[in-house]
PDB file of C-alpha atoms in Angstrom:
ATOM      1  CA  MET A  10      -0.048  -0.066  -0.012  1.00 70.00           C
ATOM      2  CA  VAL A  11       2.732   2.364   0.949  1.00 70.00           C
ATOM      3  CA  SER A  12       4.863   1.474  -2.116  1.00 76.00           C
ATOM      4  CA  GLU A  13       1.932   2.065  -4.354  1.00 82.00           C
ATOM      5  CA  MET A  14       1.345   5.576  -2.940  1.00 82.00           C
ATOM      6  CA  THR A  15       5.010   6.508  -3.388  1.00 85.00           C
ATOM      7  CA  GLY A  16       4.955   5.244  -6.928  1.00 86.00           C
ATOM      8  CA  ILE A  17       2.036   7.455  -7.681  1.00 91.00           C
ATOM      9  CA  ILE A  18       3.580  10.439  -5.998  1.00 92.00           C
ATOM     10  CA  GLU A  19       6.868   9.943  -7.906  1.00 91.00           C
ATOM     11  CA  GLY A  20       4.909   9.610 -11.183  1.00 92.00           C
ATOM     12  CA  ALA A  21       3.071  12.865 -10.370  1.00 94.00           C
ATOM     13  CA  ILE A  22       6.257  14.663  -9.603  1.00 94.00           C
ATOM     14  CA  PHE A  23       7.889  13.407 -12.734  1.00 94.00           C
ATOM     15  CA  ALA A  24       4.892  14.475 -14.796  1.00 95.00           C
ATOM     16  CA  ILE A  25       5.111  17.986 -13.392  1.00 96.00           C
ATOM     17  CA  VAL A  26       8.875  18.338 -13.915  1.00 96.00           C
ATOM     18  CA  ALA A  27       8.413  16.964 -17.613  1.00 96.00           C
ATOM     19  CA  LEU A  28       5.691  19.653 -18.176  1.00 97.00           C
ATOM     20  CA  VAL A  29       8.023  22.302 -16.885  1.00 96.00           C
ATOM     21  CA  LEU A  30      10.732  21.021 -19.116  1.00 96.00           C
ATOM     22  CA  ILE A  31       8.535  21.057 -22.156  1.00 97.00           C
ATOM     23  CA  SER A  32       7.292  24.605 -21.337  1.00 97.00           C
ATOM     24  CA  PHE A  33      10.947  25.985 -20.969  1.00 96.00           C
ATOM     25  CA  ALA A  34      11.928  24.253 -24.228  1.00 95.00           C
ATOM     26  CA  ILE A  35       8.977  25.729 -26.104  1.00 97.00           C
ATOM     27  CA  LEU A  36       9.672  29.160 -24.505  1.00 95.00           C
ATOM     28  CA  THR A  37      13.298  28.820 -25.785  1.00 93.00           C
ATOM     29  CA  ILE A  38      12.062  28.283 -29.403  1.00 95.00           C
ATOM     30  CA  VAL A  39       9.277  30.933 -29.551  1.00 96.00           C
ATOM     31  CA  SER A  40      10.907  33.648 -27.554  1.00 91.00           C
ATOM     32  CA  ARG A  41      11.605  36.829 -29.553  1.00 88.00           C
ATOM     33  CA  ASP A  42      14.052  38.238 -27.057  1.00 85.00           C
ATOM     34  CA  ILE A  43      17.471  36.570 -27.081  1.00 81.00           C
ATOM     35  CA  VAL A  44      18.091  37.029 -23.387  1.00 80.00           C
ATOM     36  CA  ARG A  45      14.831  35.346 -22.424  1.00 88.00           C
ATOM     37  CA  ALA A  46      15.516  32.572 -24.854  1.00 87.00           C
ATOM     38  CA  ALA A  47      18.997  31.990 -23.317  1.00 85.00           C
ATOM     39  CA  LEU A  48      17.543  32.007 -19.716  1.00 87.00           C
ATOM     40  CA  ALA A  49      14.885  29.598 -20.826  1.00 91.00           C
ATOM     41  CA  LEU A  50      17.501  27.348 -22.408  1.00 90.00           C
ATOM     42  CA  VAL A  51      19.474  27.343 -19.127  1.00 88.00           C
ATOM     43  CA  LEU A  52      16.395  26.517 -17.136  1.00 92.00           C
ATOM     44  CA  SER A  53      15.466  23.689 -19.536  1.00 94.00           C
ATOM     45  CA  MET A  54      18.946  22.254 -19.173  1.00 92.00           C
ATOM     46  CA  PHE A  55      18.650  22.456 -15.447  1.00 93.00           C
ATOM     47  CA  THR A  56      15.251  20.797 -15.546  1.00 95.00           C
ATOM     48  CA  VAL A  57      16.834  17.939 -17.582  1.00 95.00           C
ATOM     49  CA  ALA A  58      19.334  17.454 -14.788  1.00 94.00           C
ATOM     50  CA  ILE A  59      16.425  17.133 -12.387  1.00 94.00           C
ATOM     51  CA  VAL A  60      14.931  14.511 -14.592  1.00 94.00           C
ATOM     52  CA  TYR A  61      18.245  12.601 -14.697  1.00 95.00           C
ATOM     53  CA  ILE A  62      18.428  12.751 -10.897  1.00 94.00           C
ATOM     54  CA  MET A  63      14.856  11.472 -10.493  1.00 93.00           C
ATOM     55  CA  LEU A  64      15.655   8.617 -12.879  1.00 92.00           C
ATOM     56  CA  ASN A  65      18.418   7.591 -10.371  1.00 93.00           C
ATOM     57  CA  ALA A  66      21.299   8.723 -12.718  1.00 94.00           C
ATOM     58  CA  GLN A  67      22.925  11.159 -10.230  1.00 94.00           C
ATOM     59  CA  PHE A  68      26.195  11.288 -12.142  1.00 95.00           C
ATOM     60  CA  LEU A  69      24.530  12.375 -15.335  1.00 94.00           C
ATOM     61  CA  GLY A  70      22.484  14.945 -13.355  1.00 93.00           C
ATOM     62  CA  ILE A  71      25.602  16.505 -11.761  1.00 93.00           C
ATOM     63  CA  VAL A  72      27.496  16.470 -15.161  1.00 92.00           C
ATOM     64  CA  GLN A  73      24.554  18.105 -16.855  1.00 90.00           C
ATOM     65  CA  ILE A  74      24.502  20.922 -14.119  1.00 89.00           C
ATOM     66  CA  LEU A  75      28.291  21.386 -14.268  1.00 89.00           C
ATOM     67  CA  VAL A  76      28.823  21.220 -18.037  1.00 88.00           C
ATOM     68  CA  TYR A  77      25.683  22.492 -19.609  1.00 85.00           C
ATOM     69  CA  VAL A  78      24.060  24.830 -17.057  1.00 80.00           C
ATOM     70  CA  GLY A  79      27.309  25.945 -15.566  1.00 83.00           C
ATOM     71  CA  ALA A  80      29.676  26.321 -18.637  1.00 84.00           C
ATOM     72  CA  ILE A  81      27.585  26.545 -21.805  1.00 81.00           C
ATOM     73  CA  GLY A  82      24.688  28.366 -20.148  1.00 79.00           C
ATOM     74  CA  VAL A  83      27.016  31.045 -18.825  1.00 82.00           C
ATOM     75  CA  LEU A  84      28.931  31.165 -22.099  1.00 84.00           C
ATOM     76  CA  ILE A  85      25.605  31.856 -24.011  1.00 82.00           C
ATOM     77  CA  LEU A  86      24.598  34.509 -21.565  1.00 79.00           C
ATOM     78  CA  PHE A  87      27.822  36.297 -21.786  1.00 84.00           C
ATOM     79  CA  ALA A  88      27.883  36.145 -25.542  1.00 82.00           C
ATOM     80  CA  VAL A  89      24.297  37.564 -25.553  1.00 79.00           C
ATOM     81  CA  MET A  90      25.167  40.380 -23.158  1.00 80.00           C
ATOM     82  CA  LEU A  91      28.420  41.384 -24.903  1.00 85.00           C
ATOM     83  CA  THR A  92      26.971  41.626 -28.362  1.00 80.00           C
ATOM     84  CA  LYS A  93      26.287  45.183 -29.560  1.00 72.00           C
ATOM     85  CA  LYS A  94      22.656  46.219 -30.208  1.00 70.00           C
ATOM     86  CA  ASN A  95      21.805  49.404 -32.010  1.00 67.00           C
ATOM     87  CA  MET A  96      19.986  51.720 -29.695  1.00 57.00           C
ATOM     88  CA  GLY A  97      17.600  54.453 -30.893  1.00 59.00           C
ATOM     89  CA  SER A  98      15.011  54.591 -33.651  1.00 59.00           C
ATOM     90  CA  GLU A  99      14.416  52.126 -36.437  1.00 62.00           C
ATOM     91  CA  ASN A 100      14.645  54.853 -39.183  1.00 61.00           C
ATOM     92  CA  ASN A 101      18.291  55.605 -40.152  1.00 57.00           C
ATOM     93  CA  ASP A 102      17.620  58.715 -42.196  1.00 51.00           C
TER      94      ASP A 102
END
């Protein structure tokens, strides 16, 4: 009885995390602002790490956080922040 209840709770938590992951992935694709897209990408990678940890693959979860969220995510955010954007009006008369 107790193991059935924990299985249901684990399945519900996994479904919620999977829906959050899908929503961040969709937000990454449809976002018009590059900074929001990069932040959504970092959050989706972090959510993938949570899924790995929930699937009892702790090493893959830690590597996902260190490599993708830590290194690549920060690299993308710095590249976005350091690119030059033209400020002012759209018309260049």
